PDB file of C-alpha atoms in Angstrom:
ATOM      1  CA  TYR A  22      -7.796 -21.721 -14.004  1.00 43.00           C
ATOM      2  CA  ASN A  23      -9.617 -22.659 -17.160  1.00 45.00           C
ATOM      3  CA  VAL A  24     -11.187 -20.727 -20.016  1.00 47.00           C
ATOM      4  CA  HIS A  25     -14.520 -20.578 -18.232  1.00 50.00           C
ATOM      5  CA  SER A  26     -13.122 -19.443 -14.914  1.00 51.00           C
ATOM      6  CA  TRP A  27     -14.128 -15.981 -13.749  1.00 52.00           C
ATOM      7  CA  HIS A  28     -10.467 -15.437 -12.846  1.00 52.00           C
ATOM      8  CA  ARG A  29      -9.685 -15.107 -16.550  1.00 47.00           C
ATOM      9  CA  TRP A  30     -12.183 -12.289 -17.018  1.00 51.00           C
ATOM     10  CA  ILE A  31     -11.379  -8.795 -15.853  1.00 56.00           C
ATOM     11  CA  VAL A  32     -14.571  -8.080 -13.950  1.00 60.00           C
ATOM     12  CA  ASP A  33     -14.398  -5.033 -11.783  1.00 62.00           C
ATOM     13  CA  LYS A  34     -16.387  -4.616  -8.578  1.00 69.00           C
ATOM     14  CA  VAL A  35     -18.198  -1.799 -10.406  1.00 72.00           C
ATOM     15  CA  TYR A  36     -20.193  -4.353 -12.444  1.00 71.00           C
ATOM     16  CA  PHE A  37     -21.497  -6.157  -9.368  1.00 72.00           C
ATOM     17  CA  ASN A  38     -22.153  -2.906  -7.510  1.00 76.00           C
ATOM     18  CA  LEU A  39     -24.136  -1.660 -10.490  1.00 78.00           C
ATOM     19  CA  LEU A  40     -26.038  -4.933 -10.697  1.00 76.00           C
ATOM     20  CA  ASN A  41     -26.802  -4.902  -6.962  1.00 77.00           C
ATOM     21  CA  ASN A  42     -28.261  -1.406  -7.324  1.00 82.00           C
ATOM     22  CA  SER A  43     -30.337  -2.195 -10.431  1.00 86.00           C
ATOM     23  CA  LYS A  44     -33.922  -3.372 -10.721  1.00 92.00           C
ATOM     24  CA  VAL A  45     -33.708  -4.725 -14.291  1.00 92.00           C
ATOM     25  CA  LEU A  46     -31.138  -6.446 -16.473  1.00 88.00           C
ATOM     26  CA  ILE A  47     -31.933  -6.475 -20.186  1.00 90.00           C
ATOM     27  CA  TYR A  48     -30.624  -9.719 -21.610  1.00 87.00           C
ATOM     28  CA  PRO A  49     -30.886 -10.251 -25.362  1.00 80.00           C
ATOM     29  CA  GLY A  50     -29.563 -13.805 -25.093  1.00 67.00           C
ATOM     30  CA  ILE A  51     -26.940 -15.533 -27.153  1.00 65.00           C
ATOM     31  CA  ASP A  52     -28.696 -17.063 -30.133  1.00 60.00           C
ATOM     32  CA  HIS A  53     -25.730 -18.678 -31.790  1.00 57.00           C
ATOM     33  CA  TRP A  54     -24.347 -22.139 -31.268  1.00 52.00           C
ATOM     34  CA  PRO A  55     -23.861 -23.860 -28.903  1.00 51.00           C
ATOM     35  CA  ILE A  56     -26.139 -22.368 -26.231  1.00 55.00           C
ATOM     36  CA  TRP A  57     -28.611 -19.601 -25.561  1.00 57.00           C
ATOM     37  CA  GLU A  58     -27.648 -18.522 -22.093  1.00 61.00           C
ATOM     38  CA  SER A  59     -24.751 -17.248 -20.097  1.00 71.00           C
ATOM     39  CA  LYS A  60     -24.108 -16.458 -16.448  1.00 76.00           C
ATOM     40  CA  ARG A  61     -25.605 -12.962 -16.710  1.00 80.00           C
ATOM     41  CA  PRO A  62     -29.254 -13.882 -15.911  1.00 84.00           C
ATOM     42  CA  TRP A  63     -28.191 -15.962 -12.919  1.00 82.00           C
ATOM     43  CA  GLU A  64     -26.037 -13.125 -11.597  1.00 83.00           C
ATOM     44  CA  ALA A  65     -28.917 -10.702 -12.072  1.00 87.00           C
ATOM     45  CA  TYR A  66     -31.447 -12.827 -10.178  1.00 89.00           C
ATOM     46  CA  ALA A  67     -28.907 -13.420  -7.411  1.00 86.00           C
ATOM     47  CA  SER A  68     -28.546  -9.622  -7.167  1.00 86.00           C
ATOM     48  CA  GLY A  69     -32.304  -9.061  -6.995  1.00 90.00           C
ATOM     49  CA  CYS A  70     -32.869  -7.914 -10.582  1.00 91.00           C
ATOM     50  CA  LEU A  71     -35.679  -8.765 -12.951  1.00 95.00           C
ATOM     51  CA  VAL A  72     -34.282 -10.154 -16.203  1.00 93.00           C
ATOM     52  CA  VAL A  73     -36.057  -8.883 -19.300  1.00 95.00           C
ATOM     53  CA  MET A  74     -34.970 -11.411 -21.931  1.00 91.00           C
ATOM     54  CA  SER A  75     -35.513 -12.462 -25.499  1.00 89.00           C
ATOM     55  CA  LYS A  76     -37.375 -15.711 -25.984  1.00 88.00           C
ATOM     56  CA  PRO A  77     -34.762 -18.439 -26.449  1.00 83.00           C
ATOM     57  CA  ARG A  78     -34.664 -20.249 -29.781  1.00 78.00           C
ATOM     58  CA  THR A  79     -33.434 -23.363 -28.010  1.00 78.00           C
ATOM     59  CA  ASP A  80     -35.072 -25.709 -25.525  1.00 79.00           C
ATOM     60  CA  VAL A  81     -34.562 -24.394 -21.988  1.00 80.00           C
ATOM     61  CA  SER A  82     -37.023 -26.755 -20.308  1.00 81.00           C
ATOM     62  CA  GLU A  83     -34.302 -28.404 -18.182  1.00 80.00           C
ATOM     63  CA  TYR A  84     -33.734 -25.054 -16.457  1.00 78.00           C
ATOM     64  CA  PRO A  85     -36.839 -23.009 -17.321  1.00 86.00           C
ATOM     65  CA  LEU A  86     -35.411 -19.566 -16.632  1.00 86.00           C
ATOM     66  CA  THR A  87     -38.128 -18.047 -18.817  1.00 89.00           C
ATOM     67  CA  GLU A  88     -40.813 -19.235 -16.388  1.00 92.00           C
ATOM     68  CA  LEU A  89     -39.485 -17.172 -13.490  1.00 93.00           C
ATOM     69  CA  CYS A  90     -41.370 -14.194 -14.937  1.00 95.00           C
ATOM     70  CA  PRO A  91     -43.123 -14.958 -18.244  1.00 95.00           C
ATOM     71  CA  TYR A  92     -44.054 -11.282 -18.622  1.00 96.00           C
ATOM     72  CA  ALA A  93     -40.357 -10.369 -18.878  1.00 95.00           C
ATOM     73  CA  VAL A  94     -39.809 -12.604 -21.927  1.00 95.00           C
ATOM     74  CA  TYR A  95     -40.211 -10.923 -25.309  1.00 94.00           C
ATOM     75  CA  GLY A  96     -40.399 -12.286 -28.839  1.00 92.00           C
ATOM     76  CA  SER A  97     -39.812  -9.137 -30.880  1.00 92.00           C
ATOM     77  CA  TYR A  98     -38.235  -5.732 -30.655  1.00 93.00           C
ATOM     78  CA  LEU A  99     -41.654  -4.023 -30.551  1.00 96.00           C
ATOM     79  CA  GLU A 100     -42.813  -6.276 -27.718  1.00 96.00           C
ATOM     80  CA  PHE A 101     -39.569  -5.512 -25.876  1.00 95.00           C
ATOM     81  CA  ILE A 102     -40.121  -1.736 -26.166  1.00 96.00           C
ATOM     82  CA  LYS A 103     -43.766  -2.038 -25.070  1.00 97.00           C
ATOM     83  CA  LYS A 104     -42.886  -4.113 -21.998  1.00 97.00           C
ATOM     84  CA  CYS A 105     -39.977  -1.873 -20.987  1.00 96.00           C
ATOM     85  CA  ARG A 106     -42.147   1.239 -21.244  1.00 97.00           C
ATOM     86  CA  TYR A 107     -44.860  -0.423 -19.176  1.00 97.00           C
ATOM     87  CA  LEU A 108     -42.420  -1.458 -16.450  1.00 96.00           C
ATOM     88  CA  TYR A 109     -40.804   1.975 -16.437  1.00 95.00           C
ATOM     89  CA  HIS A 110     -44.151   3.719 -15.971  1.00 97.00           C
ATOM     90  CA  ASN A 111     -45.523   1.149 -13.500  1.00 97.00           C
ATOM     91  CA  GLN A 112     -42.922   0.746 -10.782  1.00 95.00           C
ATOM     92  CA  ASP A 113     -45.308  -1.242  -8.552  1.00 97.00           C
ATOM     93  CA  PHE A 114     -45.680  -3.915 -11.239  1.00 96.00           C
ATOM     94  CA  LEU A 115     -41.939  -3.872 -11.868  1.00 96.00           C
ATOM     95  CA  ASP A 116     -41.225  -4.430  -8.175  1.00 96.00           C
ATOM     96  CA  SER A 117     -43.869  -7.159  -7.965  1.00 97.00           C
ATOM     97  CA  TYR A 118     -42.511  -9.014 -11.020  1.00 97.00           C
ATOM     98  CA  ARG A 119     -38.927  -8.554  -9.822  1.00 95.00           C
ATOM     99  CA  GLU A 120     -39.560  -9.774  -6.279  1.00 96.00           C
ATOM    100  CA  GLY A 121     -41.586 -12.768  -7.481  1.00 96.00           C
ATOM    101  CA  ALA A 122     -38.987 -13.796 -10.051  1.00 95.00           C
ATOM    102  CA  VAL A 123     -36.134 -13.468  -7.555  1.00 94.00           C
ATOM    103  CA  LEU A 124     -38.012 -15.600  -4.996  1.00 94.00           C
ATOM    104  CA  ARG A 125     -38.725 -18.286  -7.610  1.00 93.00           C
ATOM    105  CA  ALA A 126     -35.072 -18.203  -8.746  1.00 91.00           C
ATOM    106  CA  LYS A 127     -33.953 -18.789  -5.158  1.00 90.00           C
ATOM    107  CA  LYS A 128     -36.546 -21.531  -4.682  1.00 91.00           C
ATOM    108  CA  TYR A 129     -35.613 -23.501  -7.804  1.00 87.00           C
ATOM    109  CA  PHE A 130     -32.092 -22.545  -8.849  1.00 84.00           C
ATOM    110  CA  THR A 131     -29.924 -22.228  -5.750  1.00 84.00           C
ATOM    111  CA  ALA A 132     -27.477 -24.961  -4.726  1.00 84.00           C
ATOM    112  CA  LYS A 133     -29.826 -27.167  -2.650  1.00 90.00           C
ATOM    113  CA  PRO A 134     -32.747 -27.376  -5.122  1.00 87.00           C
ATOM    114  CA  ILE A 135     -30.352 -27.964  -8.036  1.00 84.00           C
ATOM    115  CA  ALA A 136     -28.587 -30.737  -6.067  1.00 89.00           C
ATOM    116  CA  ASN A 137     -31.962 -32.316  -5.202  1.00 90.00           C
ATOM    117  CA  TYR A 138     -33.001 -32.120  -8.870  1.00 86.00           C
ATOM    118  CA  PHE A 139     -29.735 -33.771  -9.902  1.00 88.00           C
ATOM    119  CA  LEU A 140     -30.209 -36.593  -7.360  1.00 91.00           C
ATOM    120  CA  HIS A 141     -33.817 -37.054  -8.502  1.00 89.00           C
ATOM    121  CA  ILE A 142     -32.695 -37.438 -12.134  1.00 87.00           C
ATOM    122  CA  ILE A 143     -29.977 -39.901 -11.112  1.00 90.00           C
ATOM    123  CA  THR A 144     -32.410 -42.060  -9.104  1.00 90.00           C
ATOM    124  CA  GLN A 145     -34.726 -42.238 -12.114  1.00 87.00           C
ATOM    125  CA  HIS A 146     -31.948 -43.923 -14.093  1.00 86.00           C
ATOM    126  CA  VAL A 147     -30.741 -46.351 -11.430  1.00 84.00           C
ATOM    127  CA  LYS A 148     -32.744 -49.543 -10.982  1.00 72.00           C
ATOM    128  CA  PRO A 149     -33.108 -50.707  -7.366  1.00 70.00           C
ATOM    129  CA  GLY A 150     -31.019 -53.787  -6.609  1.00 66.00           C
ATOM    130  CA  SER A 151     -29.015 -53.635  -9.830  1.00 58.00           C
ATOM    131  CA  LYS A 152     -25.247 -54.084  -9.656  1.00 60.00           C
ATOM    132  CA  LYS A 153     -22.750 -53.145 -12.282  1.00 57.00           C
ATOM    133  CA  GLU A 154     -20.785 -56.214 -13.336  1.00 50.00           C
ATOM    134  CA  ASN A 155     -17.010 -56.159 -13.138  1.00 52.00           C
ATOM    135  CA  HIS A 156     -15.311 -57.371 -16.282  1.00 49.00           C
TER     136      HIS A 156
END
């Protein structure tokens, strides 16, 4: 076990059951150092939820979570309220955004695509035919 291990957190099955039965997770983000995100958005997408989130103040281009559904990203409290009301009153759009975002999350952020991305980055930094010298 380590500090970041889920075993250290008392997470009841109720949380995951609730998440699995939800259409939306509202995620305000973590805007203090050192990072913006947590595991919550990833859990939500894995459970089939749309994540309505605040626009990160940090660079998330390495893992562009905000591009899974740009509509669900808000920059202000008023924009947040407007978007939530719209989604609440337009269930067809909510379902469309949710399903599209979940499919894109599975396409780009599951184990195989992340491993392929990692290998791609590694191959960009390794020169063909180069050997590391032993000293």
